[in-house]
Structures are given as structure tokens and as C-alpha cells.
Amino acid sequence: MLIGIVGAPNKGKSTIFSAMTSQDVEIADYAFTTIKPNLGVTHASHPCAEAELGVKCTPRNSACSGGIRMIPANVIDVAGLVPGAHLGKGRGNQFLNDLVSADVLVQVVDLSGRTDENGAPCEGCDPALEVKMIRDEMAEWLAEIVMRHKNTLLRRPDGDAAIVELLSGFKTDVEQIRKAAEKSAVILSNTNWDREMARRFALVLLSLNKPIIVAANKADQAAEGAYEALRKRLGDSVVIKCSAAIELALVKAAKAGIIDYSPGAKGFSIIKETSTEQKRALEYMNGYLKANGGTGVQEVVNTAVFGALDNIVVYPVEDETHYSDHSGNVLPDAILMKRGSTAQDLAFKVHSDIGKGMKYAVDARRKIRVQKEYELHDGDVIRIISTAK
């Protein structure tokens, strides 16, 4: 799974990437600070099953603190996108190509309205226009790919399969292609489309294949009512208010041992003596967290993983009695699975040989045997019985 961070220049994309991943990258208030994409690992937070089961987990693939499991997810931060990118402006198509493998997009916008669609300073700019610009640029780019290969597609009798092949790196499938064609009123068996038809198809396919979460960043600098106004402008879009700068400052302070803070927390405590200036800054940030229920950055990650991508958390074990692996680690791995996945899907996720040789599974909570087709539920603890070791 890959979360893509997108947006116009100078909106705080690199800041939110650093806050999500605790990874240092170049951050500056000018356009195109990011040239090559930054790759890192963030963590989605989810209540651990340990409390319900009355055990203490010993995690391997994820951390657990205070009953909250932090589950890894990959994230990519790409160069800022400007109007006309599909024509080669700014970083152009390189930006768009970097996003092909993303499963969900987090678009960072400037809620304060102090930067325009090109990242230049301004006053009272409308962040809703940034959202439209990004979607339009991505649709134009995708439409251009389809139009460029129109003659090849026309020679194929299986239009849906042909487009899936064309967009093989795009993580799409026949079902999405057919649904996009139906919703955009185009015919897959005859791809003699004009540019507007291709663009219409691209917009729908993007909505299905690359869901977007809008991170309304710089909320600490925004005017009162700006967030509510943006949500109203964007209608059904998922919009989350956040301050990446405050989150990054708190992550660094926690790493330095100055405060006791966990991502997503609604407050923190100072555990190390600080200067008067530092204390004043920390108190301001603590007040912001309490007033807003956190910085919003962890909410962005969780919404991408569990909301847009509809994942659940499942724990594979080897001993259903002690909920452990062969080394005695309790609830060792928290695995993200698409809602609707089966026990056999989990087996393949653990190892392809285990999936191929799977006989049945055991629901460790209920201590009952379940079949390969058993649909997994959030928080399931599953033992896979397979001919493979």
C-alpha cells in the first residue's frame, strides 16, 4: 500500500511527509523544494487486540503503546504540481508518473489562503481551486495517455482488457474500467473517443482508483471559519484540518526527550526543563491540540488507510491458545487487509506457499475452525493451517 502526497508547490507537502515519517527532508517556503520524490514509512494507529484478549502483545512488525498499535504504511512525497503540468510545466509529467503506483492520494492545500495555485505568495486565495487544479491536471494526463494509444485500442475487440493493459502500472482492473466507462457514458468496444470523452472517462477512473483526501494544512494560520468554508466548497470531498508544522515540531521535541507525545494525541506533557521561549511555544502548541483535538496529521493517515482504502487489521498467529507465533511473541504482526478479504487472502499475504497449501484456518478468538473463504473481520486473530511450513 502506498500513500501519495500531492499538491501545488509551497503548501507544506514535505513538512507533512516529515511529520508522518519522522524523516528529515528539505523544507523551504519556495516552489519545487522537492525534485526527486521522497519515500518513507508512516504509521496508521489502531486499537490493539491485547486489551480485549487480556494479554500483553510483543509486536514484531509494528509498535504498540498504551493499547494503540502503530501499523506501517508506505508514503511518497512528489514534486509540486502547477497548472499546465500535463503540458510539461513545472515538473510536468514526471510528477504524474511518480504517482502511478499510489493507492490513495493526500492532497495538501493551504487553508490560510496565503499561497496561490503556483505556490506564489498571495492574500485570500481560495484553496478549493487547488483541489480542482490537481484533479484536472491528473485527468488531462491520463486522457492524453488514452488518446495517444487510441489507434492501438481501436484494433482490439476487448476494449476493457486493452485499457487495463495500457494502464497496467496504474493499479486498475477490469471492474474499475467498466464502471468508469458506464459512469462517463463511453463505449469500451469502440474507443474512437474524442478528447472530452477521454477526459470524462479519466476523471471517473481517477475517483475510483486514486481516492483523494484533502489535508487542509496551515490551519494554525487560517482565519476563523476557513475550514468550514472549504468543506462547504468541496461538497462530498473528505477534508481534514491539520497543522503539519506543529506536528513536526512535536515529533522532534518528543524525539529529543523534551515532551511525552504520541502522534494523534490531544495533548502532551513537558518532561524536560526548557527555556522560557521554548516553554511558551510548547504551551501554544498544547493549546492548539486541546482546542482542535490534535494536529490532524495522524487523522489524515488513518483516514487514508482505514477510510479511503477501507482496510481492517488482522493478527496471524501460530498458537491460537496463546495468540502467539512459534517463538512466543504475542500478537506479533498486525496486518492491514482490504475489507472483504478472506482467510486465504491472509494466508497469501503471510507467504505465497502458505496460501497455496492452505487447508483451513482457526478463529483464535472463538476457538473454531473456519474455511478458506471465511471473510475476515477487523481485529480477527487467525491461525492458518497449511501443508507449507
mmCIF file of C-alpha atoms in Angstrom:
data_model
loop_
_atom_site.group_PDB
_atom_site.id
_atom_site.type_symbol
_atom_site.label_atom_id
_atom_site.label_comp_id
_atom_site.label_asym_id
_atom_site.label_seq_id
_atom_site.Cartn_x
_atom_site.Cartn_y
_atom_site.Cartn_z
ATOM 1 C CA MET A 1 0.000 0.000 0.000
ATOM 2 C CA LEU A 2 1.287 3.431 -0.953
ATOM 3 C CA ILE A 3 0.012 6.841 0.149
ATOM 4 C CA GLY A 4 0.884 9.627 -2.286
ATOM 5 C CA ILE A 5 1.297 13.193 -1.015
ATOM 6 C CA VAL A 6 0.354 15.678 -3.728
ATOM 7 C CA GLY A 7 -0.403 19.356 -4.140
ATOM 8 C CA ALA A 8 0.715 22.622 -5.638
ATOM 9 C CA PRO A 9 4.136 23.975 -4.588
ATOM 10 C CA ASN A 10 4.662 25.589 -1.182
ATOM 11 C CA LYS A 11 1.653 24.021 0.560
ATOM 12 C CA GLY A 12 3.597 22.054 3.173
ATOM 13 C CA LYS A 13 3.850 18.662 1.441
ATOM 14 C CA SER A 14 7.398 17.998 2.592
ATOM 15 C CA THR A 15 6.510 19.150 6.112
ATOM 16 C CA ILE A 16 3.590 16.742 6.350
ATOM 17 C CA PHE A 17 5.788 13.965 4.897
ATOM 18 C CA SER A 18 8.425 14.599 7.582
ATOM 19 C CA ALA A 19 5.755 14.744 10.293
ATOM 20 C CA MET A 20 4.270 11.441 9.100
ATOM 21 C CA THR A 21 7.558 9.595 8.736
ATOM 22 C CA SER A 22 9.961 11.310 11.201
ATOM 23 C CA GLN A 23 12.251 11.507 8.192
ATOM 24 C CA ASP A 24 14.297 14.637 7.515
ATOM 25 C CA VAL A 25 13.795 16.162 4.063
ATOM 26 C CA GLU A 26 14.480 19.610 2.654
ATOM 27 C CA ILE A 27 11.729 22.038 3.678
ATOM 28 C CA ALA A 28 11.559 25.616 2.393
ATOM 29 C CA ASP A 29 8.996 28.276 1.516
ATOM 30 C CA TYR A 30 9.687 28.325 -2.225
ATOM 31 C CA ALA A 31 8.393 26.280 -5.118
ATOM 32 C CA PHE A 32 9.867 22.911 -6.125
ATOM 33 C CA THR A 33 11.826 22.257 -2.929
ATOM 34 C CA THR A 34 11.133 18.597 -3.705
ATOM 35 C CA ILE A 35 12.560 17.465 -7.044
ATOM 36 C CA LYS A 36 13.031 13.729 -6.688
ATOM 37 C CA PRO A 37 10.228 12.012 -4.763
ATOM 38 C CA ASN A 38 10.761 11.332 -1.065
ATOM 39 C CA LEU A 39 9.940 7.784 0.041
ATOM 40 C CA GLY A 40 9.266 6.798 3.639
ATOM 41 C CA VAL A 41 7.162 4.836 6.098
ATOM 42 C CA THR A 42 4.320 6.285 8.146
ATOM 43 C CA HIS A 43 2.120 4.505 10.698
ATOM 44 C CA ALA A 44 -1.644 4.126 10.944
ATOM 45 C CA SER A 45 -2.917 3.907 14.522
ATOM 46 C CA HIS A 46 -5.475 1.298 15.568
ATOM 47 C CA PRO A 47 -6.611 -0.123 18.924
ATOM 48 C CA CYS A 48 -4.592 -3.268 19.617
ATOM 49 C CA ALA A 49 -6.417 -6.537 20.334
ATOM 50 C CA GLU A 50 -4.345 -7.083 23.501
ATOM 51 C CA ALA A 51 -6.825 -5.447 25.896
ATOM 52 C CA GLU A 52 -9.827 -7.415 24.611
ATOM 53 C CA LEU A 53 -7.876 -10.669 24.844
ATOM 54 C CA GLY A 54 -6.367 -9.913 28.243
ATOM 55 C CA VAL A 55 -2.769 -10.318 27.070
ATOM 56 C CA LYS A 56 0.291 -8.107 26.545
ATOM 57 C CA CYS A 57 1.432 -8.017 22.953
ATOM 58 C CA THR A 58 5.048 -8.361 21.851
ATOM 59 C CA PRO A 59 4.890 -6.873 18.345
ATOM 60 C CA ARG A 60 7.356 -7.549 15.553
ATOM 61 C CA ASN A 61 6.147 -5.576 12.538
ATOM 62 C CA SER A 62 4.676 -2.645 14.434
ATOM 63 C CA ALA A 63 4.922 -0.722 17.689
ATOM 64 C CA CYS A 64 2.306 -0.686 20.436
ATOM 65 C CA SER A 65 1.938 1.891 23.194
ATOM 66 C CA GLY A 66 -0.968 2.472 25.545
ATOM 67 C CA GLY A 67 -3.020 -0.135 23.708
ATOM 68 C CA ILE A 68 -2.587 1.582 20.333
ATOM 69 C CA ARG A 69 -0.894 -0.347 17.544
ATOM 70 C CA MET A 70 1.124 1.702 15.026
ATOM 71 C CA ILE A 71 0.995 -0.173 11.726
ATOM 72 C CA PRO A 72 3.438 0.710 8.927
ATOM 73 C CA ALA A 73 2.329 2.056 5.539
ATOM 74 C CA ASN A 74 4.481 3.388 2.707
ATOM 75 C CA VAL A 75 4.270 7.036 1.688
ATOM 76 C CA ILE A 76 5.674 9.070 -1.227
ATOM 77 C CA ASP A 77 6.019 12.854 -1.451
ATOM 78 C CA VAL A 78 6.346 14.137 -5.021
ATOM 79 C CA ALA A 79 7.245 17.487 -6.552
ATOM 80 C CA GLY A 80 4.606 20.228 -6.545
ATOM 81 C CA LEU A 81 2.109 20.256 -9.391
ATOM 82 C CA VAL A 82 1.288 23.516 -11.192
ATOM 83 C CA PRO A 83 -1.419 24.401 -13.740
ATOM 84 C CA GLY A 84 -0.356 23.040 -17.135
ATOM 85 C CA ALA A 85 1.736 20.209 -15.682
ATOM 86 C CA HIS A 86 0.284 17.761 -18.220
ATOM 87 C CA LEU A 87 1.766 20.046 -20.900
ATOM 88 C CA GLY A 88 5.194 19.866 -19.268
ATOM 89 C CA LYS A 89 5.090 22.906 -16.981
ATOM 90 C CA GLY A 90 6.929 22.691 -13.665
ATOM 91 C CA ARG A 91 7.993 19.111 -13.080
ATOM 92 C CA GLY A 92 5.282 18.141 -15.539
ATOM 93 C CA ASN A 93 4.694 14.515 -16.404
ATOM 94 C CA GLN A 94 7.465 13.339 -14.089
ATOM 95 C CA PHE A 95 5.286 14.364 -11.158
ATOM 96 C CA LEU A 96 2.352 12.442 -12.582
ATOM 97 C CA ASN A 97 4.418 9.359 -13.385
ATOM 98 C CA ASP A 98 5.650 9.300 -9.774
ATOM 99 C CA LEU A 99 2.040 8.893 -8.615
ATOM 100 C CA VAL A 100 1.076 5.953 -10.817
ATOM 101 C CA SER A 101 1.610 3.316 -8.114
ATOM 102 C CA ALA A 102 -0.123 5.238 -5.289
ATOM 103 C CA ASP A 103 -3.290 3.666 -3.875
ATOM 104 C CA VAL A 104 -4.636 6.828 -2.236
ATOM 105 C CA LEU A 105 -3.690 10.495 -2.521
ATOM 106 C CA VAL A 106 -3.376 13.061 0.238
ATOM 107 C CA GLN A 107 -3.668 16.488 -1.347
ATOM 108 C CA VAL A 108 -2.133 19.207 0.813
ATOM 109 C CA VAL A 109 -3.736 22.634 0.416
ATOM 110 C CA ASP A 110 -3.024 25.949 2.120
ATOM 111 C CA LEU A 111 -6.019 26.644 4.358
ATOM 112 C CA SER A 112 -4.583 30.050 5.256
ATOM 113 C CA GLY A 113 -5.028 31.198 1.637
ATOM 114 C CA ARG A 114 -1.564 32.763 1.543
ATOM 115 C CA THR A 115 -0.240 30.882 -1.492
ATOM 116 C CA ASP A 116 -1.823 30.514 -4.930
ATOM 117 C CA GLU A 117 -2.055 27.545 -7.329
ATOM 118 C CA ASN A 118 1.555 28.120 -8.411
ATOM 119 C CA GLY A 119 2.842 28.401 -4.835
ATOM 120 C CA ALA A 120 3.392 32.168 -5.048
ATOM 121 C CA PRO A 121 2.542 34.387 -2.039
ATOM 122 C CA CYS A 122 -0.912 35.930 -2.057
ATOM 123 C CA GLU A 123 -3.684 37.016 0.285
ATOM 124 C CA GLY A 124 -7.147 35.489 0.375
ATOM 125 C CA CYS A 125 -6.519 32.801 -2.246
ATOM 126 C CA ASP A 126 -9.126 30.038 -2.495
ATOM 127 C CA PRO A 127 -7.696 26.583 -1.552
ATOM 128 C CA ALA A 128 -10.696 24.917 -3.243
ATOM 129 C CA LEU A 129 -9.193 25.946 -6.592
ATOM 130 C CA GLU A 130 -6.071 23.930 -5.752
ATOM 131 C CA VAL A 131 -8.157 20.774 -5.412
ATOM 132 C CA LYS A 132 -9.830 21.289 -8.795
ATOM 133 C CA MET A 133 -6.485 22.052 -10.429
ATOM 134 C CA ILE A 134 -4.864 18.833 -9.224
ATOM 135 C CA ARG A 135 -7.787 16.692 -10.339
ATOM 136 C CA ASP A 136 -7.947 18.413 -13.719
ATOM 137 C CA GLU A 137 -4.200 18.009 -14.338
ATOM 138 C CA MET A 138 -4.262 14.321 -13.461
ATOM 139 C CA ALA A 139 -7.316 13.767 -15.678
ATOM 140 C CA GLU A 140 -5.685 15.580 -18.627
ATOM 141 C CA TRP A 141 -2.543 13.492 -18.187
ATOM 142 C CA LEU A 142 -4.488 10.224 -18.117
ATOM 143 C CA ALA A 143 -6.687 11.274 -21.039
ATOM 144 C CA GLU A 144 -3.566 12.042 -23.062
ATOM 145 C CA ILE A 145 -2.259 8.511 -22.478
ATOM 146 C CA VAL A 146 -5.546 7.047 -23.745
ATOM 147 C CA MET A 147 -5.692 9.358 -26.775
ATOM 148 C CA ARG A 148 -2.066 8.655 -27.680
ATOM 149 C CA HIS A 149 -2.879 4.936 -27.920
ATOM 150 C CA LYS A 150 -6.350 5.307 -29.464
ATOM 151 C CA ASN A 151 -5.452 3.602 -32.759
ATOM 152 C CA THR A 152 -3.971 0.624 -30.952
ATOM 153 C CA LEU A 153 -7.056 0.348 -28.739
ATOM 154 C CA LEU A 154 -9.369 0.515 -31.762
ATOM 155 C CA ARG A 155 -7.746 -2.604 -33.221
ATOM 156 C CA ARG A 156 -8.588 -4.571 -30.083
ATOM 157 C CA PRO A 157 -12.046 -6.212 -29.790
ATOM 158 C CA ASP A 158 -11.719 -6.375 -25.997
ATOM 159 C CA GLY A 159 -11.675 -2.687 -25.114
ATOM 160 C CA ASP A 160 -11.791 -3.145 -21.340
ATOM 161 C CA ALA A 161 -8.879 -5.604 -21.259
ATOM 162 C CA ALA A 162 -6.928 -3.419 -23.700
ATOM 163 C CA ILE A 163 -7.246 -0.369 -21.450
ATOM 164 C CA VAL A 164 -6.273 -2.425 -18.380
ATOM 165 C CA GLU A 165 -3.103 -3.462 -20.257
ATOM 166 C CA LEU A 166 -2.428 0.127 -21.302
ATOM 167 C CA LEU A 167 -2.751 1.283 -17.694
ATOM 168 C CA SER A 168 -1.007 -1.769 -16.213
ATOM 169 C CA GLY A 169 1.121 0.327 -13.879
ATOM 170 C CA PHE A 170 -1.893 2.264 -12.675
ATOM 171 C CA LYS A 171 -3.227 -0.461 -10.335
ATOM 172 C CA THR A 172 -6.577 -0.612 -12.075
ATOM 173 C CA ASP A 173 -8.680 -3.627 -13.085
ATOM 174 C CA VAL A 174 -11.453 -4.595 -15.476
ATOM 175 C CA GLU A 175 -14.167 -3.882 -12.927
ATOM 176 C CA GLN A 176 -12.947 -0.293 -12.397
ATOM 177 C CA ILE A 177 -12.562 0.245 -16.156
ATOM 178 C CA ARG A 178 -16.105 -0.944 -16.830
ATOM 179 C CA LYS A 179 -17.557 1.119 -14.009
ATOM 180 C CA ALA A 180 -15.696 4.238 -15.188
ATOM 181 C CA ALA A 181 -16.938 3.715 -18.740
ATOM 182 C CA GLU A 182 -20.522 3.313 -17.562
ATOM 183 C CA LYS A 183 -20.440 6.405 -15.356
ATOM 184 C CA SER A 184 -18.761 8.536 -18.026
ATOM 185 C CA ALA A 185 -21.045 7.264 -20.834
ATOM 186 C CA VAL A 186 -18.297 5.961 -23.137
ATOM 187 C CA ILE A 187 -18.221 2.676 -25.052
ATOM 188 C CA LEU A 188 -15.334 0.297 -24.405
ATOM 189 C CA SER A 189 -15.983 -1.790 -27.516
ATOM 190 C CA ASN A 190 -15.413 1.302 -29.660
ATOM 191 C CA THR A 191 -12.676 3.535 -28.268
ATOM 192 C CA ASN A 192 -12.918 6.087 -31.071
ATOM 193 C CA TRP A 193 -13.266 8.706 -28.351
ATOM 194 C CA ASP A 194 -12.656 12.421 -28.682
ATOM 195 C CA ARG A 195 -10.575 14.310 -26.113
ATOM 196 C CA GLU A 196 -13.575 15.292 -23.980
ATOM 197 C CA MET A 197 -14.778 11.681 -23.771
ATOM 198 C CA ALA A 198 -11.303 10.531 -22.737
ATOM 199 C CA ARG A 199 -11.120 13.278 -20.128
ATOM 200 C CA ARG A 200 -14.544 12.390 -18.749
ATOM 201 C CA PHE A 201 -13.521 8.742 -18.501
ATOM 202 C CA ALA A 202 -10.236 9.721 -16.825
ATOM 203 C CA LEU A 203 -11.953 11.819 -14.161
ATOM 204 C CA VAL A 204 -14.248 8.957 -13.162
ATOM 205 C CA LEU A 205 -11.475 6.351 -13.224
ATOM 206 C CA LEU A 206 -9.304 8.552 -11.021
ATOM 207 C CA SER A 207 -12.114 8.897 -8.486
ATOM 208 C CA LEU A 208 -12.358 5.103 -8.309
ATOM 209 C CA ASN A 209 -8.667 4.288 -8.489
ATOM 210 C CA LYS A 210 -6.999 7.182 -6.670
ATOM 211 C CA PRO A 211 -9.294 8.455 -3.893
ATOM 212 C CA ILE A 212 -8.209 11.867 -2.590
ATOM 213 C CA ILE A 213 -8.148 13.100 0.991
ATOM 214 C CA VAL A 214 -7.726 16.847 1.288
ATOM 215 C CA ALA A 215 -5.333 17.863 4.069
ATOM 216 C CA ALA A 216 -6.295 21.461 4.896
ATOM 217 C CA ASN A 217 -2.826 22.421 6.102
ATOM 218 C CA LYS A 218 -1.576 25.545 7.902
ATOM 219 C CA ALA A 219 -4.799 25.529 9.927
ATOM 220 C CA ASP A 220 -2.967 27.286 12.756
ATOM 221 C CA GLN A 221 -2.512 30.279 10.429
ATOM 222 C CA ALA A 222 -6.007 30.232 8.910
ATOM 223 C CA ALA A 223 -8.797 32.666 9.591
ATOM 224 C CA GLU A 224 -11.747 31.614 11.715
ATOM 225 C CA GLY A 225 -14.326 29.794 9.609
ATOM 226 C CA ALA A 226 -11.870 28.990 6.796
ATOM 227 C CA TYR A 227 -12.103 25.242 7.357
ATOM 228 C CA GLU A 228 -15.896 25.204 7.391
ATOM 229 C CA ALA A 229 -15.977 27.336 4.236
ATOM 230 C CA LEU A 230 -13.580 24.969 2.436
ATOM 231 C CA ARG A 231 -15.610 21.910 3.397
ATOM 232 C CA LYS A 232 -18.725 23.575 2.050
ATOM 233 C CA ARG A 233 -16.974 24.457 -1.220
ATOM 234 C CA LEU A 234 -15.702 20.899 -1.712
ATOM 235 C CA GLY A 235 -19.011 19.188 -1.033
ATOM 236 C CA ASP A 236 -18.563 15.413 -0.695
ATOM 237 C CA SER A 237 -14.752 15.530 -0.561
ATOM 238 C CA VAL A 238 -13.045 14.286 2.600
ATOM 239 C CA VAL A 239 -11.362 17.346 4.138
ATOM 240 C CA ILE A 240 -9.255 17.182 7.314
ATOM 241 C CA LYS A 241 -7.945 20.252 9.108
ATOM 242 C CA CYS A 242 -4.296 19.926 10.103
ATOM 243 C CA SER A 243 -1.074 21.673 11.036
ATOM 244 C CA ALA A 244 1.920 19.748 9.736
ATOM 245 C CA ALA A 245 4.326 22.331 11.170
ATOM 246 C CA ILE A 246 3.063 21.829 14.722
ATOM 247 C CA GLU A 247 3.041 18.028 14.339
ATOM 248 C CA LEU A 248 6.624 18.040 13.055
ATOM 249 C CA ALA A 249 7.769 20.299 15.909
ATOM 250 C CA LEU A 250 6.135 17.976 18.465
ATOM 251 C CA VAL A 251 7.595 14.843 16.865
ATOM 252 C CA LYS A 252 11.065 16.396 17.065
ATOM 253 C CA ALA A 253 10.532 17.549 20.662
ATOM 254 C CA ALA A 254 9.386 14.055 21.667
ATOM 255 C CA LYS A 255 12.407 12.513 19.928
ATOM 256 C CA ALA A 256 14.670 14.885 21.879
ATOM 257 C CA GLY A 257 13.029 13.796 25.146
ATOM 258 C CA ILE A 258 11.540 17.229 25.844
ATOM 259 C CA ILE A 259 7.883 16.163 25.818
ATOM 260 C CA ASP A 260 5.849 12.999 26.182
ATOM 261 C CA TYR A 261 3.795 12.952 22.994
ATOM 262 C CA SER A 262 2.275 10.309 20.728
ATOM 263 C CA PRO A 263 1.049 11.059 17.175
ATOM 264 C CA GLY A 264 -2.663 11.749 17.214
ATOM 265 C CA ALA A 265 -2.729 12.738 20.902
ATOM 266 C CA LYS A 266 -4.886 15.658 22.014
ATOM 267 C CA GLY A 267 -2.191 16.997 24.317
ATOM 268 C CA PHE A 268 1.236 16.298 25.821
ATOM 269 C CA SER A 269 3.301 16.872 28.930
ATOM 270 C CA ILE A 270 6.672 18.610 29.199
ATOM 271 C CA ILE A 271 9.161 16.212 30.825
ATOM 272 C CA LYS A 272 12.395 18.172 30.489
ATOM 273 C CA GLU A 273 13.375 21.634 31.673
ATOM 274 C CA THR A 274 13.080 24.172 28.854
ATOM 275 C CA SER A 275 13.853 27.809 28.269
ATOM 276 C CA THR A 276 11.110 30.396 28.737
ATOM 277 C CA GLU A 277 10.822 30.808 24.973
ATOM 278 C CA GLN A 278 10.584 27.038 24.377
ATOM 279 C CA LYS A 279 8.000 26.663 27.116
ATOM 280 C CA ARG A 280 5.889 29.452 25.641
ATOM 281 C CA ALA A 281 5.996 27.795 22.190
ATOM 282 C CA LEU A 282 5.123 24.387 23.637
ATOM 283 C CA GLU A 283 2.235 25.820 25.631
ATOM 284 C CA TYR A 284 0.884 27.448 22.471
ATOM 285 C CA MET A 285 1.075 24.137 20.610
ATOM 286 C CA ASN A 286 -0.515 22.262 23.507
ATOM 287 C CA GLY A 287 -3.352 24.763 23.465
ATOM 288 C CA TYR A 288 -3.803 24.214 19.729
ATOM 289 C CA LEU A 289 -4.019 20.432 20.240
ATOM 290 C CA LYS A 290 -6.596 20.737 23.005
ATOM 291 C CA ALA A 291 -8.710 23.196 21.030
ATOM 292 C CA ASN A 292 -8.613 21.134 17.820
ATOM 293 C CA GLY A 293 -8.415 17.558 19.111
ATOM 294 C CA GLY A 294 -4.865 17.094 17.807
ATOM 295 C CA THR A 295 -2.831 18.368 14.877
ATOM 296 C CA GLY A 296 -4.853 16.370 12.342
ATOM 297 C CA VAL A 297 -1.832 14.680 10.724
ATOM 298 C CA GLN A 298 -2.474 11.254 12.276
ATOM 299 C CA GLU A 299 -6.132 11.611 11.346
ATOM 300 C CA VAL A 300 -5.072 12.130 7.726
ATOM 301 C CA VAL A 301 -3.047 8.894 7.781
ATOM 302 C CA ASN A 302 -5.812 6.902 9.476
ATOM 303 C CA THR A 303 -8.454 8.236 7.104
ATOM 304 C CA ALA A 304 -6.320 7.235 4.112
ATOM 305 C CA VAL A 305 -5.661 3.712 5.423
ATOM 306 C CA PHE A 306 -8.966 2.819 7.076
ATOM 307 C CA GLY A 307 -11.374 5.212 5.366
ATOM 308 C CA ALA A 308 -10.436 5.700 1.718
ATOM 309 C CA LEU A 309 -8.816 2.270 1.321
ATOM 310 C CA ASP A 310 -11.240 0.507 3.690
ATOM 311 C CA ASN A 311 -8.624 -1.636 5.437
ATOM 312 C CA ILE A 312 -9.056 -3.709 8.570
ATOM 313 C CA VAL A 313 -6.418 -5.075 10.961
ATOM 314 C CA VAL A 314 -5.884 -8.816 11.343
ATOM 315 C CA TYR A 315 -3.385 -10.735 13.510
ATOM 316 C CA PRO A 316 -1.986 -14.015 12.102
ATOM 317 C CA VAL A 317 -0.703 -16.386 14.824
ATOM 318 C CA GLU A 318 0.665 -19.928 15.063
ATOM 319 C CA ASP A 319 -0.723 -20.750 18.513
ATOM 320 C CA GLU A 320 -4.430 -19.954 18.892
ATOM 321 C CA THR A 321 -4.377 -20.641 22.625
ATOM 322 C CA HIS A 322 -1.699 -18.081 23.495
ATOM 323 C CA TYR A 323 -2.218 -15.852 20.419
ATOM 324 C CA SER A 324 1.464 -16.185 19.609
ATOM 325 C CA ASP A 325 3.979 -17.235 16.983
ATOM 326 C CA HIS A 326 6.404 -20.172 17.344
ATOM 327 C CA SER A 327 8.797 -18.000 19.372
ATOM 328 C CA GLY A 328 6.133 -16.995 21.878
ATOM 329 C CA ASN A 329 5.632 -13.463 20.580
ATOM 330 C CA VAL A 330 2.045 -12.461 21.391
ATOM 331 C CA LEU A 331 0.041 -10.874 18.552
ATOM 332 C CA PRO A 332 3.346 -10.477 16.716
ATOM 333 C CA ASP A 333 2.120 -8.948 13.458
ATOM 334 C CA ALA A 334 -0.728 -6.549 12.734
ATOM 335 C CA ILE A 335 -1.597 -6.934 9.061
ATOM 336 C CA LEU A 336 -3.636 -4.471 7.006
ATOM 337 C CA MET A 337 -6.204 -6.270 4.840
ATOM 338 C CA LYS A 338 -8.847 -4.917 2.489
ATOM 339 C CA ARG A 339 -12.323 -5.254 3.978
ATOM 340 C CA GLY A 340 -13.953 -8.303 2.395
ATOM 341 C CA SER A 341 -10.668 -10.264 2.296
ATOM 342 C CA THR A 342 -10.741 -13.949 3.141
ATOM 343 C CA ALA A 343 -8.666 -16.180 5.389
ATOM 344 C CA GLN A 344 -6.882 -17.443 2.285
ATOM 345 C CA ASP A 345 -6.075 -13.867 1.237
ATOM 346 C CA LEU A 346 -4.377 -13.508 4.626
ATOM 347 C CA ALA A 347 -2.502 -16.772 4.067
ATOM 348 C CA PHE A 348 -1.125 -15.467 0.770
ATOM 349 C CA LYS A 349 -0.180 -12.200 2.479
ATOM 350 C CA VAL A 350 1.850 -14.150 5.040
ATOM 351 C CA HIS A 351 3.569 -16.255 2.353
ATOM 352 C CA SER A 352 2.600 -17.462 -1.132
ATOM 353 C CA ASP A 353 3.439 -21.088 -0.270
ATOM 354 C CA ILE A 354 1.251 -20.944 2.842
ATOM 355 C CA GLY A 355 -1.587 -19.590 0.709
ATOM 356 C CA LYS A 356 -1.177 -22.300 -1.917
ATOM 357 C CA GLY A 357 -1.051 -25.080 0.681
ATOM 358 C CA MET A 358 -3.780 -23.715 2.946
ATOM 359 C CA LYS A 359 -6.276 -26.287 4.262
ATOM 360 C CA TYR A 360 -8.364 -24.212 6.679
ATOM 361 C CA ALA A 361 -7.986 -21.592 9.434
ATOM 362 C CA VAL A 362 -8.766 -21.237 13.125
ATOM 363 C CA ASP A 363 -10.524 -18.204 14.557
ATOM 364 C CA ALA A 364 -8.444 -17.846 17.720
ATOM 365 C CA ARG A 365 -10.985 -15.624 19.476
ATOM 366 C CA ARG A 366 -13.812 -18.140 19.157
ATOM 367 C CA LYS A 367 -11.563 -21.220 19.007
ATOM 368 C CA ILE A 368 -13.414 -22.576 15.976
ATOM 369 C CA ARG A 369 -12.347 -23.841 12.577
ATOM 370 C CA VAL A 370 -13.213 -21.638 9.595
ATOM 371 C CA GLN A 371 -12.915 -22.303 5.893
ATOM 372 C CA LYS A 372 -10.565 -20.662 3.414
ATOM 373 C CA GLU A 373 -13.448 -18.498 2.185
ATOM 374 C CA TYR A 374 -14.138 -17.086 5.670
ATOM 375 C CA GLU A 375 -14.482 -13.280 5.453
ATOM 376 C CA LEU A 376 -12.129 -11.558 7.854
ATOM 377 C CA HIS A 377 -13.329 -9.026 10.420
ATOM 378 C CA ASP A 378 -11.481 -6.133 11.999
ATOM 379 C CA GLY A 379 -9.425 -7.390 14.950
ATOM 380 C CA ASP A 380 -9.562 -11.075 13.951
ATOM 381 C CA VAL A 381 -6.811 -13.317 15.306
ATOM 382 C CA ILE A 382 -6.278 -16.134 12.810
ATOM 383 C CA ARG A 383 -4.190 -19.286 12.708
ATOM 384 C CA ILE A 384 -3.602 -20.628 9.181
ATOM 385 C CA ILE A 385 -3.375 -24.406 8.804
ATOM 386 C CA SER A 386 -1.338 -25.184 5.698
ATOM 387 C CA THR A 387 0.727 -28.005 4.219
ATOM 388 C CA ALA A 388 3.522 -25.444 3.850
ATOM 389 C CA LYS A 389 5.713 -24.587 6.843
#
